[in-house]
PDB file of C-alpha atoms in Angstrom:
ATOM      1  CA  MET B 689       0.000   0.000   0.000  1.00  0.00           C
ATOM      2  CA  LYS B 690       0.996   3.596  -0.372  1.00  0.00           C
ATOM      3  CA  LYS B 691       1.511   3.696   3.364  1.00  0.00           C
ATOM      4  CA  PRO B 692      -0.730   5.977   5.429  1.00  0.00           C
ATOM      5  CA  LEU B 693       1.264   8.723   7.101  1.00  0.00           C
ATOM      6  CA  VAL B 694       1.104   9.474  10.812  1.00  0.00           C
ATOM      7  CA  GLY B 695       1.066  13.168  11.606  1.00  0.00           C
ATOM      8  CA  ALA B 696       3.150  16.135  10.589  1.00  0.00           C
ATOM      9  CA  LEU B 697       6.354  14.900  12.244  1.00  0.00           C
ATOM     10  CA  PHE B 698       6.309  11.716  10.182  1.00  0.00           C
ATOM     11  CA  THR B 699       5.705  13.815   7.085  1.00  0.00           C
ATOM     12  CA  VAL B 700       8.831  15.842   7.836  1.00  0.00           C
ATOM     13  CA  LEU B 701      10.845  12.684   8.448  1.00  0.00           C
ATOM     14  CA  LEU B 702       9.707  11.217   5.156  1.00  0.00           C
ATOM     15  CA  LEU B 703      10.643  14.328   3.260  1.00  0.00           C
ATOM     16  CA  GLY B 704      14.010  14.365   4.991  1.00  0.00           C
ATOM     17  CA  ALA B 705      14.531  10.762   3.942  1.00  0.00           C
ATOM     18  CA  GLY B 706      14.432  11.816   0.331  1.00  0.00           C
ATOM     19  CA  ILE B 707      11.002  10.805  -0.927  1.00  0.00           C
ATOM     20  CA  ALA B 708      10.692  11.953  -4.508  1.00  0.00           C
ATOM     21  CA  PRO B 709       8.281  14.770  -5.287  1.00  0.00           C
ATOM     22  CA  ALA B 710       5.309  14.313  -7.529  1.00  0.00           C
ATOM     23  CA  THR B 711       6.043  14.179 -11.220  1.00  0.00           C
ATOM     24  CA  ALA B 712       4.115  15.289 -14.252  1.00  0.00           C
ATOM     25  CA  ALA B 713       4.008  13.423 -17.546  1.00  0.00           C
ATOM     26  CA  THR B 714       7.494  12.537 -18.752  1.00  0.00           C
ATOM     27  CA  SER B 715       9.114  13.671 -21.970  1.00  0.00           C
ATOM     28  CA  HIS B 716       8.333  10.434 -23.804  1.00  0.00           C
ATOM     29  CA  ASP B 717       4.698  11.542 -24.147  1.00  0.00           C
ATOM     30  CA  ALA B 718       3.937  12.571 -27.685  1.00  0.00           C
ATOM     31  CA  ALA B 719       3.661  16.308 -28.347  1.00  0.00           C
ATOM     32  CA  ALA B 720       0.095  15.878 -29.512  1.00  0.00           C
ATOM     33  CA  THR B 721      -0.826  14.162 -26.249  1.00  0.00           C
ATOM     34  CA  ASP B 722       0.765  16.994 -24.284  1.00  0.00           C
ATOM     35  CA  THR B 723      -1.278  19.499 -26.254  1.00  0.00           C
ATOM     36  CA  VAL B 724      -4.487  17.644 -25.473  1.00  0.00           C
ATOM     37  CA  LYS B 725      -3.578  17.471 -21.778  1.00  0.00           C
ATOM     38  CA  ALA B 726      -2.848  21.193 -21.715  1.00  0.00           C
ATOM     39  CA  GLN B 727      -6.251  21.879 -23.230  1.00  0.00           C
ATOM     40  CA  ILE B 728      -8.170  19.534 -20.935  1.00  0.00           C
ATOM     41  CA  LYS B 729      -6.483  19.719 -17.534  1.00  0.00           C
ATOM     42  CA  PRO B 730      -7.419  23.281 -16.536  1.00  0.00           C
ATOM     43  CA  LYS B 731     -11.044  22.550 -17.342  1.00  0.00           C
ATOM     44  CA  ALA B 732     -11.455  19.096 -15.848  1.00  0.00           C
ATOM     45  CA  VAL B 733      -8.821  18.446 -13.175  1.00  0.00           C
ATOM     46  CA  ASN B 734      -8.040  20.480 -10.068  1.00  0.00           C
ATOM     47  CA  PHE B 735      -8.242  19.997  -6.301  1.00  0.00           C
ATOM     48  CA  ALA B 736     -11.872  21.062  -5.833  1.00  0.00           C
ATOM     49  CA  GLY B 737     -13.749  18.350  -3.964  1.00  0.00           C
ATOM     50  CA  THR B 738     -10.664  16.490  -2.786  1.00  0.00           C
ATOM     51  CA  VAL B 739      -9.938  16.122   0.921  1.00  0.00           C
ATOM     52  CA  ALA B 740      -6.975  15.569   3.183  1.00  0.00           C
ATOM     53  CA  LEU B 741      -7.247  12.908   5.870  1.00  0.00           C
ATOM     54  CA  SER B 742      -4.881  12.654   8.830  1.00  0.00           C
ATOM     55  CA  ASN B 743      -2.841  10.035   6.992  1.00  0.00           C
ATOM     56  CA  CYS B 744      -4.193   9.762   3.437  1.00  0.00           C
ATOM     57  CA  SER B 745      -6.021  11.485   0.601  1.00  0.00           C
ATOM     58  CA  GLY B 746      -9.642  11.275  -0.478  1.00  0.00           C
ATOM     59  CA  SER B 747     -12.498  13.020  -2.258  1.00  0.00           C
ATOM     60  CA  VAL B 748     -16.136  13.970  -1.827  1.00  0.00           C
ATOM     61  CA  VAL B 749     -17.992  11.805  -4.334  1.00  0.00           C
ATOM     62  CA  ARG B 750     -21.471  11.253  -5.665  1.00  0.00           C
ATOM     63  CA  THR B 751     -23.193   8.785  -7.958  1.00  0.00           C
ATOM     64  CA  PRO B 752     -25.184   9.988 -10.986  1.00  0.00           C
ATOM     65  CA  ASP B 753     -28.358   9.461  -8.926  1.00  0.00           C
ATOM     66  CA  SER B 754     -27.214  11.192  -5.745  1.00  0.00           C
ATOM     67  CA  GLN B 755     -29.453  14.109  -4.747  1.00  0.00           C
ATOM     68  CA  PRO B 756     -28.432  17.508  -3.306  1.00  0.00           C
ATOM     69  CA  SER B 757     -30.280  16.622  -0.092  1.00  0.00           C
ATOM     70  CA  ASP B 758     -28.397  13.333   0.359  1.00  0.00           C
ATOM     71  CA  PRO B 759     -25.661  13.069   3.003  1.00  0.00           C
ATOM     72  CA  ALA B 760     -22.366  13.472   1.157  1.00  0.00           C
ATOM     73  CA  LEU B 761     -19.837  10.654   0.807  1.00  0.00           C
ATOM     74  CA  VAL B 762     -16.036  10.659   1.032  1.00  0.00           C
ATOM     75  CA  LEU B 763     -14.035   8.021  -0.858  1.00  0.00           C
ATOM     76  CA  SER B 764     -10.611   6.810   0.266  1.00  0.00           C
ATOM     77  CA  ASN B 765      -8.815   3.461   0.735  1.00  0.00           C
ATOM     78  CA  GLY B 766      -9.735   0.632   3.041  1.00  0.00           C
ATOM     79  CA  HIS B 767      -6.206   0.719   4.418  1.00  0.00           C
ATOM     80  CA  CYS B 768      -6.702   4.380   5.380  1.00  0.00           C
ATOM     81  CA  MET B 769      -9.497   3.702   7.888  1.00  0.00           C
ATOM     82  CA  GLU B 770      -8.866   4.840  11.456  1.00  0.00           C
ATOM     83  CA  SER B 771      -9.723   1.329  12.644  1.00  0.00           C
ATOM     84  CA  GLY B 772      -6.649  -0.053  10.871  1.00  0.00           C
ATOM     85  CA  PHE B 773      -6.190  -2.457   7.970  1.00  0.00           C
ATOM     86  CA  PRO B 774      -9.186  -4.798   7.639  1.00  0.00           C
ATOM     87  CA  GLY B 775      -8.079  -8.390   7.314  1.00  0.00           C
ATOM     88  CA  PRO B 776      -8.676 -10.570   4.261  1.00  0.00           C
ATOM     89  CA  GLY B 777     -12.390 -11.246   3.996  1.00  0.00           C
ATOM     90  CA  GLU B 778     -13.285  -8.475   6.448  1.00  0.00           C
ATOM     91  CA  VAL B 779     -15.878  -5.850   5.545  1.00  0.00           C
ATOM     92  CA  VAL B 780     -16.666  -2.772   7.646  1.00  0.00           C
ATOM     93  CA  PHE B 781     -20.296  -1.780   7.182  1.00  0.00           C
ATOM     94  CA  ASN B 782     -22.213   1.124   8.765  1.00  0.00           C
ATOM     95  CA  GLN B 783     -19.687   1.588  11.560  1.00  0.00           C
ATOM     96  CA  PRO B 784     -19.948   4.869  13.528  1.00  0.00           C
ATOM     97  CA  SER B 785     -17.159   7.360  12.867  1.00  0.00           C
ATOM     98  CA  THR B 786     -16.427  10.976  13.729  1.00  0.00           C
ATOM     99  CA  ARG B 787     -13.422  11.298  11.456  1.00  0.00           C
ATOM    100  CA  SER B 788     -12.693  14.769  10.060  1.00  0.00           C
ATOM    101  CA  PHE B 789     -11.563  15.762   6.570  1.00  0.00           C
ATOM    102  CA  THR B 790     -10.086  19.008   5.281  1.00  0.00           C
ATOM    103  CA  LEU B 791     -11.959  20.084   2.156  1.00  0.00           C
ATOM    104  CA  LEU B 792      -9.867  21.663  -0.588  1.00  0.00           C
ATOM    105  CA  ASN B 793     -10.801  24.210  -3.236  1.00  0.00           C
ATOM    106  CA  ALA B 794      -9.609  24.251  -6.829  1.00  0.00           C
ATOM    107  CA  SER B 795      -6.197  25.683  -5.963  1.00  0.00           C
ATOM    108  CA  GLY B 796      -5.580  23.180  -3.159  1.00  0.00           C
ATOM    109  CA  SER B 797      -6.295  25.482  -0.217  1.00  0.00           C
ATOM    110  CA  GLY B 798      -8.211  24.094   2.740  1.00  0.00           C
ATOM    111  CA  VAL B 799     -11.562  25.847   3.022  1.00  0.00           C
ATOM    112  CA  GLY B 800     -13.321  23.923   5.764  1.00  0.00           C
ATOM    113  CA  THR B 801     -13.646  20.787   7.842  1.00  0.00           C
ATOM    114  CA  LEU B 802     -16.096  18.007   7.060  1.00  0.00           C
ATOM    115  CA  ARG B 803     -16.990  15.299   9.563  1.00  0.00           C
ATOM    116  CA  ALA B 804     -18.124  11.723   9.151  1.00  0.00           C
ATOM    117  CA  SER B 805     -21.129  10.169  10.825  1.00  0.00           C
ATOM    118  CA  LYS B 806     -20.090   6.643   9.879  1.00  0.00           C
ATOM    119  CA  ILE B 807     -17.955   4.423   7.690  1.00  0.00           C
ATOM    120  CA  ALA B 808     -20.658   3.344   5.284  1.00  0.00           C
ATOM    121  CA  TYR B 809     -18.418   0.713   3.683  1.00  0.00           C
ATOM    122  CA  GLY B 810     -14.808  -0.377   3.886  1.00  0.00           C
ATOM    123  CA  THR B 811     -12.746  -3.381   2.826  1.00  0.00           C
ATOM    124  CA  MET B 812      -9.399  -4.543   1.487  1.00  0.00           C
ATOM    125  CA  THR B 813     -10.870  -7.692  -0.053  1.00  0.00           C
ATOM    126  CA  ASP B 814     -11.134  -7.711  -3.880  1.00  0.00           C
ATOM    127  CA  THR B 815     -10.649  -3.945  -3.758  1.00  0.00           C
ATOM    128  CA  ASP B 816      -9.207  -1.342  -1.362  1.00  0.00           C
ATOM    129  CA  ILE B 817     -11.873   1.232  -0.566  1.00  0.00           C
ATOM    130  CA  SER B 818     -13.505   3.108   2.266  1.00  0.00           C
ATOM    131  CA  VAL B 819     -16.604   5.264   1.881  1.00  0.00           C
ATOM    132  CA  TYR B 820     -17.538   7.609   4.718  1.00  0.00           C
ATOM    133  CA  GLN B 821     -20.975   9.188   5.109  1.00  0.00           C
ATOM    134  CA  LEU B 822     -20.767  12.810   6.240  1.00  0.00           C
ATOM    135  CA  THR B 823     -22.915  14.873   8.578  1.00  0.00           C
ATOM    136  CA  ARG B 824     -23.564  17.416   5.807  1.00  0.00           C
ATOM    137  CA  THR B 825     -25.426  17.109   2.529  1.00  0.00           C
ATOM    138  CA  TYR B 826     -24.046  17.959  -0.881  1.00  0.00           C
ATOM    139  CA  ALA B 827     -26.241  21.063  -0.939  1.00  0.00           C
ATOM    140  CA  GLN B 828     -24.898  22.238   2.425  1.00  0.00           C
ATOM    141  CA  ILE B 829     -21.293  21.744   1.306  1.00  0.00           C
ATOM    142  CA  GLU B 830     -21.883  23.614  -1.937  1.00  0.00           C
ATOM    143  CA  SER B 831     -23.710  26.423  -0.122  1.00  0.00           C
ATOM    144  CA  SER B 832     -20.923  26.833   2.442  1.00  0.00           C
ATOM    145  CA  TYR B 833     -17.883  26.406   0.188  1.00  0.00           C
ATOM    146  CA  GLY B 834     -19.036  26.602  -3.427  1.00  0.00           C
ATOM    147  CA  ILE B 835     -17.611  23.140  -4.080  1.00  0.00           C
ATOM    148  CA  LYS B 836     -19.361  20.268  -5.820  1.00  0.00           C
ATOM    149  CA  ALA B 837     -18.689  16.587  -5.337  1.00  0.00           C
ATOM    150  CA  LEU B 838     -16.768  14.578  -7.914  1.00  0.00           C
ATOM    151  CA  GLU B 839     -18.909  12.101  -9.830  1.00  0.00           C
ATOM    152  CA  LEU B 840     -18.126   8.394  -9.931  1.00  0.00           C
ATOM    153  CA  ASN B 841     -17.976   7.069 -13.470  1.00  0.00           C
ATOM    154  CA  THR B 842     -20.322   4.147 -14.107  1.00  0.00           C
ATOM    155  CA  ALA B 843     -18.206   2.335 -16.723  1.00  0.00           C
ATOM    156  CA  HIS B 844     -15.016   0.293 -16.596  1.00  0.00           C
ATOM    157  CA  PRO B 845     -11.894   2.422 -17.251  1.00  0.00           C
ATOM    158  CA  VAL B 846     -10.322   2.256 -20.701  1.00  0.00           C
ATOM    159  CA  GLN B 847      -6.702   1.430 -21.466  1.00  0.00           C
ATOM    160  CA  GLY B 848      -4.744   4.469 -22.675  1.00  0.00           C
ATOM    161  CA  THR B 849      -7.010   7.011 -20.980  1.00  0.00           C
ATOM    162  CA  ALA B 850      -5.226  10.154 -19.798  1.00  0.00           C
ATOM    163  CA  ILE B 851      -5.678  10.378 -16.036  1.00  0.00           C
ATOM    164  CA  THR B 852      -4.653  12.522 -13.091  1.00  0.00           C
ATOM    165  CA  VAL B 853      -4.149  11.290  -9.535  1.00  0.00           C
ATOM    166  CA  VAL B 854      -5.087  14.168  -7.220  1.00  0.00           C
ATOM    167  CA  SER B 855      -3.649  14.000  -3.699  1.00  0.00           C
ATOM    168  CA  GLY B 856      -5.384  16.142  -1.105  1.00  0.00           C
ATOM    169  CA  TYR B 857      -2.820  15.155   1.531  1.00  0.00           C
ATOM    170  CA  TRP B 858       0.163  16.440  -0.451  1.00  0.00           C
ATOM    171  CA  LYS B 859      -1.770  18.946  -2.606  1.00  0.00           C
ATOM    172  CA  ARG B 860      -0.020  17.463  -5.631  1.00  0.00           C
ATOM    173  CA  THR B 861      -1.159  15.921  -8.876  1.00  0.00           C
ATOM    174  CA  TYR B 862       0.327  13.074 -10.907  1.00  0.00           C
ATOM    175  CA  ALA B 863      -0.450  12.877 -14.627  1.00  0.00           C
ATOM    176  CA  CYS B 864      -0.111   9.698 -16.679  1.00  0.00           C
ATOM    177  CA  ASN B 865      -2.242   7.155 -18.550  1.00  0.00           C
ATOM    178  CA  VAL B 866      -3.993   3.881 -17.818  1.00  0.00           C
ATOM    179  CA  ASP B 867      -1.351   1.374 -18.878  1.00  0.00           C
ATOM    180  CA  GLY B 868      -3.548  -1.677 -18.474  1.00  0.00           C
ATOM    181  CA  PHE B 869      -5.413  -3.892 -16.034  1.00  0.00           C
ATOM    182  CA  VAL B 870      -4.239  -6.580 -13.640  1.00  0.00           C
ATOM    183  CA  TYR B 871      -6.265  -9.784 -13.254  1.00  0.00           C
ATOM    184  CA  ARG B 872      -5.117 -10.187  -9.656  1.00  0.00           C
ATOM    185  CA  LEU B 873      -2.867  -7.835  -7.692  1.00  0.00           C
ATOM    186  CA  LYS B 874      -1.403  -9.511  -4.606  1.00  0.00           C
ATOM    187  CA  GLU B 875       0.227  -7.639  -1.733  1.00  0.00           C
ATOM    188  CA  GLY B 876       1.029  -9.450   1.473  1.00  0.00           C
ATOM    189  CA  ALA B 877      -2.201 -10.985   2.783  1.00  0.00           C
ATOM    190  CA  TRP B 878      -4.472  -9.108   0.360  1.00  0.00           C
ATOM    191  CA  THR B 879      -5.627  -9.763  -3.190  1.00  0.00           C
ATOM    192  CA  TRP B 880      -7.347  -7.194  -5.414  1.00  0.00           C
ATOM    193  CA  LYS B 881      -9.231  -7.900  -8.621  1.00  0.00           C
ATOM    194  CA  ASP B 882      -8.985  -6.101 -11.974  1.00  0.00           C
ATOM    195  CA  SER B 883      -6.683  -3.339 -10.735  1.00  0.00           C
ATOM    196  CA  VAL B 884      -5.596  -0.324 -12.787  1.00  0.00           C
ATOM    197  CA  ARG B 885      -1.889  -0.136 -13.646  1.00  0.00           C
ATOM    198  CA  TYR B 886      -0.477   3.332 -14.366  1.00  0.00           C
ATOM    199  CA  THR B 887       2.162   4.222 -16.894  1.00  0.00           C
ATOM    200  CA  SER B 888       5.464   5.051 -15.210  1.00  0.00           C
ATOM    201  CA  ALA B 889       4.879   8.830 -15.046  1.00  0.00           C
ATOM    202  CA  CYS B 890       2.576   8.468 -12.013  1.00  0.00           C
ATOM    203  CA  GLN B 891       5.187   8.107  -9.267  1.00  0.00           C
ATOM    204  CA  THR B 892       2.800   8.288  -6.335  1.00  0.00           C
ATOM    205  CA  ILE B 893       4.156   8.215  -2.763  1.00  0.00           C
ATOM    206  CA  GLY B 894       3.022   7.552   0.796  1.00  0.00           C
ATOM    207  CA  GLY B 895       0.089   9.800   1.679  1.00  0.00           C
ATOM    208  CA  THR B 896      -1.389   9.633  -1.826  1.00  0.00           C
ATOM    209  CA  SER B 897      -3.400   6.590  -0.760  1.00  0.00           C
ATOM    210  CA  GLY B 898      -7.079   7.229  -1.370  1.00  0.00           C
ATOM    211  CA  SER B 899      -6.523   9.901  -4.023  1.00  0.00           C
ATOM    212  CA  PRO B 900      -9.186   9.992  -6.737  1.00  0.00           C
ATOM    213  CA  VAL B 901      -7.996   8.940 -10.173  1.00  0.00           C
ATOM    214  CA  ILE B 902      -9.712  11.315 -12.564  1.00  0.00           C
ATOM    215  CA  ASP B 903     -10.360  10.898 -16.278  1.00  0.00           C
ATOM    216  CA  ASN B 904      -8.965  14.113 -17.744  1.00  0.00           C
ATOM    217  CA  ALA B 905     -11.575  14.252 -20.490  1.00  0.00           C
ATOM    218  CA  THR B 906     -14.663  13.888 -18.293  1.00  0.00           C
ATOM    219  CA  GLY B 907     -13.530  14.990 -14.839  1.00  0.00           C
ATOM    220  CA  LYS B 908     -15.106  11.834 -13.383  1.00  0.00           C
ATOM    221  CA  VAL B 909     -13.519   9.457 -10.878  1.00  0.00           C
ATOM    222  CA  VAL B 910     -12.553   6.129 -12.464  1.00  0.00           C
ATOM    223  CA  ALA B 911     -10.394   4.656  -9.681  1.00  0.00           C
ATOM    224  CA  VAL B 912      -8.833   5.259  -6.280  1.00  0.00           C
ATOM    225  CA  ASN B 913      -5.047   5.239  -5.894  1.00  0.00           C
ATOM    226  CA  ASN B 914      -3.775   2.601  -3.471  1.00  0.00           C
ATOM    227  CA  THR B 915      -0.354   1.001  -3.953  1.00  0.00           C
ATOM    228  CA  GLY B 916       2.895   0.501  -5.833  1.00  0.00           C
ATOM    229  CA  ASN B 917       5.905  -1.804  -5.937  1.00  0.00           C
ATOM    230  CA  GLU B 918       8.627   0.051  -4.065  1.00  0.00           C
ATOM    231  CA  ASP B 919      11.577  -2.352  -3.816  1.00  0.00           C
ATOM    232  CA  GLY B 920      11.096  -4.955  -6.532  1.00  0.00           C
ATOM    233  CA  GLN B 921      10.107  -7.659  -4.049  1.00  0.00           C
ATOM    234  CA  ARG B 922       7.517 -10.267  -4.965  1.00  0.00           C
ATOM    235  CA  CYS B 923       4.005 -10.021  -3.492  1.00  0.00           C
ATOM    236  CA  THR B 924       5.130  -8.567  -0.131  1.00  0.00           C
ATOM    237  CA  ASP B 925       3.785  -5.554   1.782  1.00  0.00           C
ATOM    238  CA  ASN B 926       4.440  -2.402  -0.282  1.00  0.00           C
ATOM    239  CA  ASN B 927       5.566  -4.627  -3.170  1.00  0.00           C
ATOM    240  CA  PRO B 928       2.473  -5.911  -4.958  1.00  0.00           C
ATOM    241  CA  CYS B 929       2.852  -8.422  -7.767  1.00  0.00           C
ATOM    242  CA  GLU B 930       0.666  -9.053 -10.786  1.00  0.00           C
ATOM    243  CA  VAL B 931      -0.881 -12.504 -11.227  1.00  0.00           C
ATOM    244  CA  ASP B 932      -2.487 -13.439 -14.542  1.00  0.00           C
ATOM    245  CA  GLU B 933      -5.292 -15.938 -15.143  1.00  0.00           C
ATOM    246  CA  SER B 934      -2.753 -18.758 -15.555  1.00  0.00           C
ATOM    247  CA  GLY B 935      -1.064 -17.955 -12.256  1.00  0.00           C
ATOM    248  CA  ASN B 936       2.017 -16.350 -13.788  1.00  0.00           C
ATOM    249  CA  VAL B 937       3.551 -13.670 -11.565  1.00  0.00           C
ATOM    250  CA  THR B 938       5.059 -10.403 -12.805  1.00  0.00           C
ATOM    251  CA  VAL B 939       6.885  -7.872 -10.638  1.00  0.00           C
ATOM    252  CA  ARG B 940       7.142  -4.269 -11.859  1.00  0.00           C
ATOM    253  CA  GLN B 941       9.339  -2.230  -9.538  1.00  0.00           C
ATOM    254  CA  GLY B 942       8.421   1.459  -9.452  1.00  0.00           C
ATOM    255  CA  ILE B 943       4.993   0.937 -11.023  1.00  0.00           C
ATOM    256  CA  ASN B 944       1.879   2.081  -9.180  1.00  0.00           C
ATOM    257  CA  TYR B 945      -1.727   0.951  -9.105  1.00  0.00           C
ATOM    258  CA  ALA B 946      -5.314   1.910  -8.327  1.00  0.00           C
ATOM    259  CA  GLN B 947      -8.628   0.175  -7.702  1.00  0.00           C
ATOM    260  CA  GLU B 948     -11.557   0.727 -10.038  1.00  0.00           C
ATOM    261  CA  THR B 949     -14.573   2.540  -8.608  1.00  0.00           C
ATOM    262  CA  TYR B 950     -17.378   1.960 -11.130  1.00  0.00           C
ATOM    263  CA  GLY B 951     -18.435  -1.106  -9.120  1.00  0.00           C
ATOM    264  CA  ILE B 952     -19.323   1.086  -6.146  1.00  0.00           C
ATOM    265  CA  VAL B 953     -22.167   2.809  -7.993  1.00  0.00           C
ATOM    266  CA  PRO B 954     -24.647  -0.127  -8.189  1.00  0.00           C
ATOM    267  CA  CYS B 955     -24.297  -0.629  -4.416  1.00  0.00           C
ATOM    268  CA  ILE B 956     -25.572   2.840  -3.493  1.00  0.00           C
ATOM    269  CA  GLY B 957     -29.313   3.385  -3.462  1.00  0.00           C
ATOM    270  CA  THR B 958     -31.811   6.041  -2.467  1.00  0.00           C
ATOM    271  CA  GLY B 959     -30.485   8.519   0.067  1.00  0.00           C
ATOM    272  CA  ASN B 960     -26.888   7.487  -0.692  1.00  0.00           C
ATOM    273  CA  LYS B 961     -27.360   4.366   1.417  1.00  0.00           C
ATOM    274  CA  PHE B 962     -25.250   1.304   0.724  1.00  0.00           C
ATOM    275  CA  ASP B 963     -27.352  -1.730  -0.144  1.00  0.00           C
ATOM    276  CA  LEU B 964     -25.140  -4.698  -0.959  1.00  0.00           C
ATOM    277  CA  ASN B 965     -28.145  -6.659  -2.248  1.00  0.00           C
ATOM    278  CA  ARG B 966     -28.963  -4.202  -5.035  1.00  0.00           C
ATOM    279  CA  PRO B 967     -28.853  -5.597  -8.603  1.00  0.00           C
ATOM    280  CA  GLY B 968     -25.352  -5.323 -10.045  1.00  0.00           C
ATOM    281  CA  CYS B 969     -23.656  -4.844  -6.665  1.00  0.00           C
ATOM    282  CA  ALA B 970     -20.665  -7.184  -6.464  1.00  0.00           C
ATOM    283  CA  LEU B 971     -18.777  -5.675  -3.513  1.00  0.00           C
ATOM    284  CA  PRO B 972     -17.863  -8.187  -0.793  1.00  0.00           C
ATOM    285  CA  LYS B 973     -20.444  -8.524   1.960  1.00  0.00           C
ATOM    286  CA  PRO B 974     -19.846  -8.661   5.728  1.00  0.00           C
TER     287      PRO B 974
END
């Protein structure tokens, strides 16, 4: 996992240890692609709607059917939950929480504090997500701060799509493309299905866990950033490996990954309530 960070002192220690800063797209991108990115990014991708957690990143999200009067939701990683890493097969469902989040505006400045009422859903099985329900509605957040939630895309991501990983914790962005998809991504005790693999330009670091992965063309969330192979080890903590349908293992040191989010949408019903029995919902159940 892109390890959660613990407080400002740990942040300083990490920076002192030489963690690389965020990088933009590298020079191997074609000039035409760069031109398209330059045209799209100011319109579609900024920090508005992202949040900083105490140890991770996240974003205020909505489904296409979410209503202004619904309690807002914050998306992050399962391994970012204050209760600690859920074990394999464990699902956190409707657990009370008072966690706070710093809401960012388009330029990355904190404009207010949002608070959770519960962890609506969280797991590290098959995927690595946490979804918090807030005490405020989307309408209240927009009225107070002028900020709208990011919308979850309803379709599977597409290989080659230009994306931006937006970290509220670091107030940094990482631009690259969807390189492909991983049948099974194994890291320590956990296994994730159909993960997104980035091209090498997205050199995400600790604290970027939970960042929304945004399609530059639509501005919609297609995945949530969660891990990368740091040391070239095979299938160990902080060194996920790729496993194909035949069981072949591939290790890609320095490559980072995310978990798709379109599968969350069918599990959210009226009033932004999670209903794991809804048609099309395939998230693991408690």
